[in-house]
Short mmCIF file of C-alpha atoms in Angstrom, two decimals:
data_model
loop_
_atom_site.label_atom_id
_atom_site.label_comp_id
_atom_site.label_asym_id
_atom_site.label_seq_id
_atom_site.Cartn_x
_atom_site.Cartn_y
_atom_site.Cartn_z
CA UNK A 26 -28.66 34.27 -12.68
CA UNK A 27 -32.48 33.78 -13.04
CA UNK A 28 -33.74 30.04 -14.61
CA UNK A 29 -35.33 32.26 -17.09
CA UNK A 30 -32.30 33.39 -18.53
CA UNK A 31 -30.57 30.28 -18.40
CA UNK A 32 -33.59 28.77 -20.47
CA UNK A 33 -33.29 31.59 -22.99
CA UNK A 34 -29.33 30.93 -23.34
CA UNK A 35 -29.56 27.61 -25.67
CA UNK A 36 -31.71 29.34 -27.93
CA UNK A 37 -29.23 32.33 -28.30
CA UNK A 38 -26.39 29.89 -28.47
CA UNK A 39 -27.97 28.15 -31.15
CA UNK A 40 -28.66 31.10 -33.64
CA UNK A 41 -25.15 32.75 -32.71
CA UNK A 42 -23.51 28.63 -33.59
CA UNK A 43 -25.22 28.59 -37.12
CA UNK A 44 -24.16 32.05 -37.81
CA UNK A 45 -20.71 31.78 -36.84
CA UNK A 46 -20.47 28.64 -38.61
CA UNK A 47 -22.10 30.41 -41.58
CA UNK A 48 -19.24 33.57 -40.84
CA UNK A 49 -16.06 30.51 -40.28
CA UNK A 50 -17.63 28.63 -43.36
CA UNK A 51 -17.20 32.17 -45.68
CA UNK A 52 -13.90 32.79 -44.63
CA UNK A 53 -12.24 29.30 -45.33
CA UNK A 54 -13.93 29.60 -48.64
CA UNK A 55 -11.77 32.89 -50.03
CA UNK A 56 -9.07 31.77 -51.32
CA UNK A 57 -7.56 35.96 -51.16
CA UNK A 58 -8.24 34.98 -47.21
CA UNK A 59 -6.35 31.76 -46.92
CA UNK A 60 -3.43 32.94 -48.95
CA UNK A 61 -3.36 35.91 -46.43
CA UNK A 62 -3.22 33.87 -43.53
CA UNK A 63 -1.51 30.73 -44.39
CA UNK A 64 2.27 30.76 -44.19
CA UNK A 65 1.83 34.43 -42.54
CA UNK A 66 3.75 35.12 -39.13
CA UNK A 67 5.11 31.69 -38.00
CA UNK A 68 6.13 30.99 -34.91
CA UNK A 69 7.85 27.80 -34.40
CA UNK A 70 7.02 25.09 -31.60
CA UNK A 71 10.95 25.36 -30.43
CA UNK A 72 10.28 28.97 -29.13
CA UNK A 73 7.11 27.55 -27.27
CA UNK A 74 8.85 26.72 -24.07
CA UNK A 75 12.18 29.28 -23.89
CA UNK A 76 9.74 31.89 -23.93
CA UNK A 77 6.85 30.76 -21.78
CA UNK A 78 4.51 31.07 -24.57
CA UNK A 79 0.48 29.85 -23.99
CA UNK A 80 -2.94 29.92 -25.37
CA UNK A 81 -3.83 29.68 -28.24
CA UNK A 82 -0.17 31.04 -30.03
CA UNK A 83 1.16 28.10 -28.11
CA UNK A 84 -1.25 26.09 -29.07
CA UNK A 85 -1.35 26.71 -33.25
CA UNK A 86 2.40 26.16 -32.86
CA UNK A 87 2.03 22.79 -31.81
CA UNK A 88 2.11 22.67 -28.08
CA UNK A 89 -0.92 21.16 -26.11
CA UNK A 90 -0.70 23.16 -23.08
CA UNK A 91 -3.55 24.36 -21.47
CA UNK A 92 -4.25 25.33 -17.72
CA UNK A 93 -7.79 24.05 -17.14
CA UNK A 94 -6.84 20.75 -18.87
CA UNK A 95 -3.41 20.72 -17.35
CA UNK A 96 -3.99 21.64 -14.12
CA UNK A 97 -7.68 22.13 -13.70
CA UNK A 98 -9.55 24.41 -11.21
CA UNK A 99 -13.34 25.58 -10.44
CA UNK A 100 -15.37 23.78 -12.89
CA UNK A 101 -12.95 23.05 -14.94
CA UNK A 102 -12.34 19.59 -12.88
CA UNK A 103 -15.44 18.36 -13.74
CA UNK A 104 -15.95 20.51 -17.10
CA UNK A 105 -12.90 20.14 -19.48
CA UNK A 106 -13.30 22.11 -22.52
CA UNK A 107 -12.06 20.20 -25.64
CA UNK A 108 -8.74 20.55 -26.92
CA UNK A 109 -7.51 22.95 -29.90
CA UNK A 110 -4.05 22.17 -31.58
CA UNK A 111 -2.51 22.99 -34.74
CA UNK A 112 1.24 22.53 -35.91
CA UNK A 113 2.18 24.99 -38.38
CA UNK A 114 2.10 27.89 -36.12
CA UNK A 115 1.03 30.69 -39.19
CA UNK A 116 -1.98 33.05 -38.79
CA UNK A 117 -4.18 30.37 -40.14
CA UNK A 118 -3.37 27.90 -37.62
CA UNK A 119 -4.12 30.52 -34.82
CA UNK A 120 -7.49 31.69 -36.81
CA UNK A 121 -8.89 27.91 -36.45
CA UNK A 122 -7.54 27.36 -33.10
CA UNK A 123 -9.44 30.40 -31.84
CA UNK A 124 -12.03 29.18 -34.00
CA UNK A 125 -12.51 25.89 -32.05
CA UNK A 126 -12.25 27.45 -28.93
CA UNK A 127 -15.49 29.51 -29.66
CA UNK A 128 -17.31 26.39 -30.52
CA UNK A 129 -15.61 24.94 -26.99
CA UNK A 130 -16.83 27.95 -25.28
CA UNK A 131 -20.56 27.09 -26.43
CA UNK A 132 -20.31 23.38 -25.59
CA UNK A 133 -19.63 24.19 -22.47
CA UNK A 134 -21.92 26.78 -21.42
CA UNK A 135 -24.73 24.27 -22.76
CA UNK A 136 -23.12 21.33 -20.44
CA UNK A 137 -22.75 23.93 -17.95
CA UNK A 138 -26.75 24.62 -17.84
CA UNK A 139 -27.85 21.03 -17.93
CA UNK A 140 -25.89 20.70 -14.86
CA UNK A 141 -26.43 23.53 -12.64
CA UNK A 142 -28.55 22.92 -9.72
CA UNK A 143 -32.10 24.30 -8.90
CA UNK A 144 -32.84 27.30 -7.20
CA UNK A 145 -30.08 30.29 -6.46
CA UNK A 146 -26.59 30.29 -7.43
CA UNK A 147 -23.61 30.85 -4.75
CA UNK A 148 -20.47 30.61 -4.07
CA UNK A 149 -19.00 29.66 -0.86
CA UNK A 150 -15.71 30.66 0.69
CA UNK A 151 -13.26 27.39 1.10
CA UNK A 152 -10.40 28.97 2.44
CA UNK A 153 -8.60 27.37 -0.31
CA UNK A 154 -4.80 28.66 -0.70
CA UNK A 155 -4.58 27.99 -4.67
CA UNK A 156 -1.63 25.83 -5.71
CA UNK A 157 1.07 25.93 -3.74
CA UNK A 158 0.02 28.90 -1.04
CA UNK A 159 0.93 28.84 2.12
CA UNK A 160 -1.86 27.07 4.80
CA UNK A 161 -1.34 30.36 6.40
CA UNK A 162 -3.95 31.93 4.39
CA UNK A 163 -7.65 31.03 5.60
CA UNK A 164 -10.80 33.09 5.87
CA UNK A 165 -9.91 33.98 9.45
CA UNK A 166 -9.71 38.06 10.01
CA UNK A 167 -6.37 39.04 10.72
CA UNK A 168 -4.61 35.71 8.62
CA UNK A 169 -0.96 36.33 7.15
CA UNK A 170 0.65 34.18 4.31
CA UNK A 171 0.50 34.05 0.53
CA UNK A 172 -1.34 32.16 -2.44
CA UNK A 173 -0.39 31.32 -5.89
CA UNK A 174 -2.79 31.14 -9.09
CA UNK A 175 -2.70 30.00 -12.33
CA UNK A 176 -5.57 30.50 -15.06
CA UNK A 177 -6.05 30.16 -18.44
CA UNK A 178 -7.56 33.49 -19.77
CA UNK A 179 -8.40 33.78 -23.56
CA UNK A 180 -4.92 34.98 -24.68
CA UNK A 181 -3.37 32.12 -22.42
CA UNK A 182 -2.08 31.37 -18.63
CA UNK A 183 -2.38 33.91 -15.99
CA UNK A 184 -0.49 33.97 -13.14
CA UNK A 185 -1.72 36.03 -9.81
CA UNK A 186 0.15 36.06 -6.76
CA UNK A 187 -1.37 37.80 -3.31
CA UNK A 188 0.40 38.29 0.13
CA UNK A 189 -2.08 38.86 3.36
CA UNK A 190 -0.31 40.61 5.88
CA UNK A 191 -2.47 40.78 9.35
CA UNK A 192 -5.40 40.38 7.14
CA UNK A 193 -4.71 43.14 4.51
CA UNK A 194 -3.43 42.77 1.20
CA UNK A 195 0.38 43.40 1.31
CA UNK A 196 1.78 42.57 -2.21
CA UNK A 197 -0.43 41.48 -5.17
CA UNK A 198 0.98 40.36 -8.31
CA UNK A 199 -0.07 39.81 -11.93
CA UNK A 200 1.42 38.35 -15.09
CA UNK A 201 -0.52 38.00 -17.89
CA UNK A 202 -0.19 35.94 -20.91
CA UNK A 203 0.95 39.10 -22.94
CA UNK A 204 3.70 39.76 -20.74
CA UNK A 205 5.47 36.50 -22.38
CA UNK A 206 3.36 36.53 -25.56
CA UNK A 207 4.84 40.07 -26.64
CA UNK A 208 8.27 37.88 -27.36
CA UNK A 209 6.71 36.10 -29.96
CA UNK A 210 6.02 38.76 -32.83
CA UNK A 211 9.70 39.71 -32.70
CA UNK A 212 10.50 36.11 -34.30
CA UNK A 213 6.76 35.77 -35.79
CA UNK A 214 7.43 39.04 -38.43
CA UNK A 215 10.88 37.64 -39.81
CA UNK A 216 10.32 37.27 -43.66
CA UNK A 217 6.93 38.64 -43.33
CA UNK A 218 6.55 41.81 -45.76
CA UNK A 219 5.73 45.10 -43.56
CA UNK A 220 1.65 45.22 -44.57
CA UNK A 221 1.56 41.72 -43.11
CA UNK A 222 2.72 43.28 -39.69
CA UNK A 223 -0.91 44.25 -38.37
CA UNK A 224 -2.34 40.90 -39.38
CA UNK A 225 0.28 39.00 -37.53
CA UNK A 226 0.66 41.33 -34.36
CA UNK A 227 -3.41 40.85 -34.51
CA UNK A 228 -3.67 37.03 -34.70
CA UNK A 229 -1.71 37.12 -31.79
CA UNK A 230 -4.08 39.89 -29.87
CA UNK A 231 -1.78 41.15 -27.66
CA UNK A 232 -2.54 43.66 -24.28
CA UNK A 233 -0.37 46.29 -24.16
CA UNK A 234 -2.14 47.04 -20.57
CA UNK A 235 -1.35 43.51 -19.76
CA UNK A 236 2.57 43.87 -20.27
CA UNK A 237 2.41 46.79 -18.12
CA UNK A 238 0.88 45.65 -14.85
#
């Protein structure tokens, strides 16, 4: 990424933070909006861990989790976004949560800038296994062995799972945050009326593709 489009990035990031702050500002103000969302499609923090829920659902219910604070990886060791929590666990809670995140998201790219070094950007192989792979796996041609990943994507933790057999990719494995999420909006629509259904199933902006893989 050229240093001329880094430079330009602040200045974008500061007209698109005043005019989603203008947007967020607008829609806490309608009281039509807030009596939509508030008290809409709860999902309570005791269903949090039975069902492996994360992200931002988990976190509007209540529950702190968070890969890249929890377990942090890449830049995230030395970048930690800041933390998003609500209790109530309605469509509301999830709005602001996802709200704060975007404001995260910008906070960091800015710190992210300030910080990068000069001249061309790189990254160099480490051999690194991930959390808990096997030492087996290492940039040599020919390796055999397996590696374990956890991320935290925008609908919540990722988990990706790859065996190297003689080099080549045996077995690779995915589940996303939907794949657990989806268990949610059974429990989420109970005492909900039926138009309500699309505005919870969409606060909790579920992959169908996701499930699938």
């Amino acid at each position: 990424m050229p240093d001329s489009s880094l430079k330009e990035l602040p200045v974008f990031l500061g007209r698109f933070s005043r005019t989603f702050e203008s947007a967020y500002d607008r829609a806490m103000s309608s009281s039509s909006l807030i009596d939509r969302f508030a008290t809409t499609g709860v999902i309570k923090k005791e269903l949090v861990s039975p069902l492996n829920l994360t992200g931002p659902l988990a976190r509007a219910s209540g529950c702190p989790a968070d890969t890249r604070l929890d377990r942090p990886y890449g830049a995230y060791r030395n970048f930690a976004p800041e933390p998003s929590m609500r209790k109530k666990g309605d469509v509301l809670s999830r709005f602001e949560v996802k709200a704060d995140e975007i404001r995260a998201s910008v906070a960091l790219i800015l710190s992210l800038i300030e910080n990068l070094p000069k001249g061309p950007v790189f990254a160099e192989s480490t051999g690194y296994a991930g959390n808990g792979g096997s030492s087996e796996v290492t940039n040599n041609s020919g390796a055999t062995g397996y590696s374990l990943a956890l991320i935290e994507a925008p609908r919540g933790q990722n988990l990706h799972w790859v065996y190297l057999k003689n080099g080549i990719v045996d077995r690779y494995k995915i589940r996303t945050a939907s794949f657990c999420n989806w268990q949610a909006i059974e429990h989420a629509v109970i005492g909900n009326i039926v138009p309500d259904f699309p505005l919870i199933n969409k606060s909790l902006n579920l992959s169908y593709a996701g499930t699938d893989l």
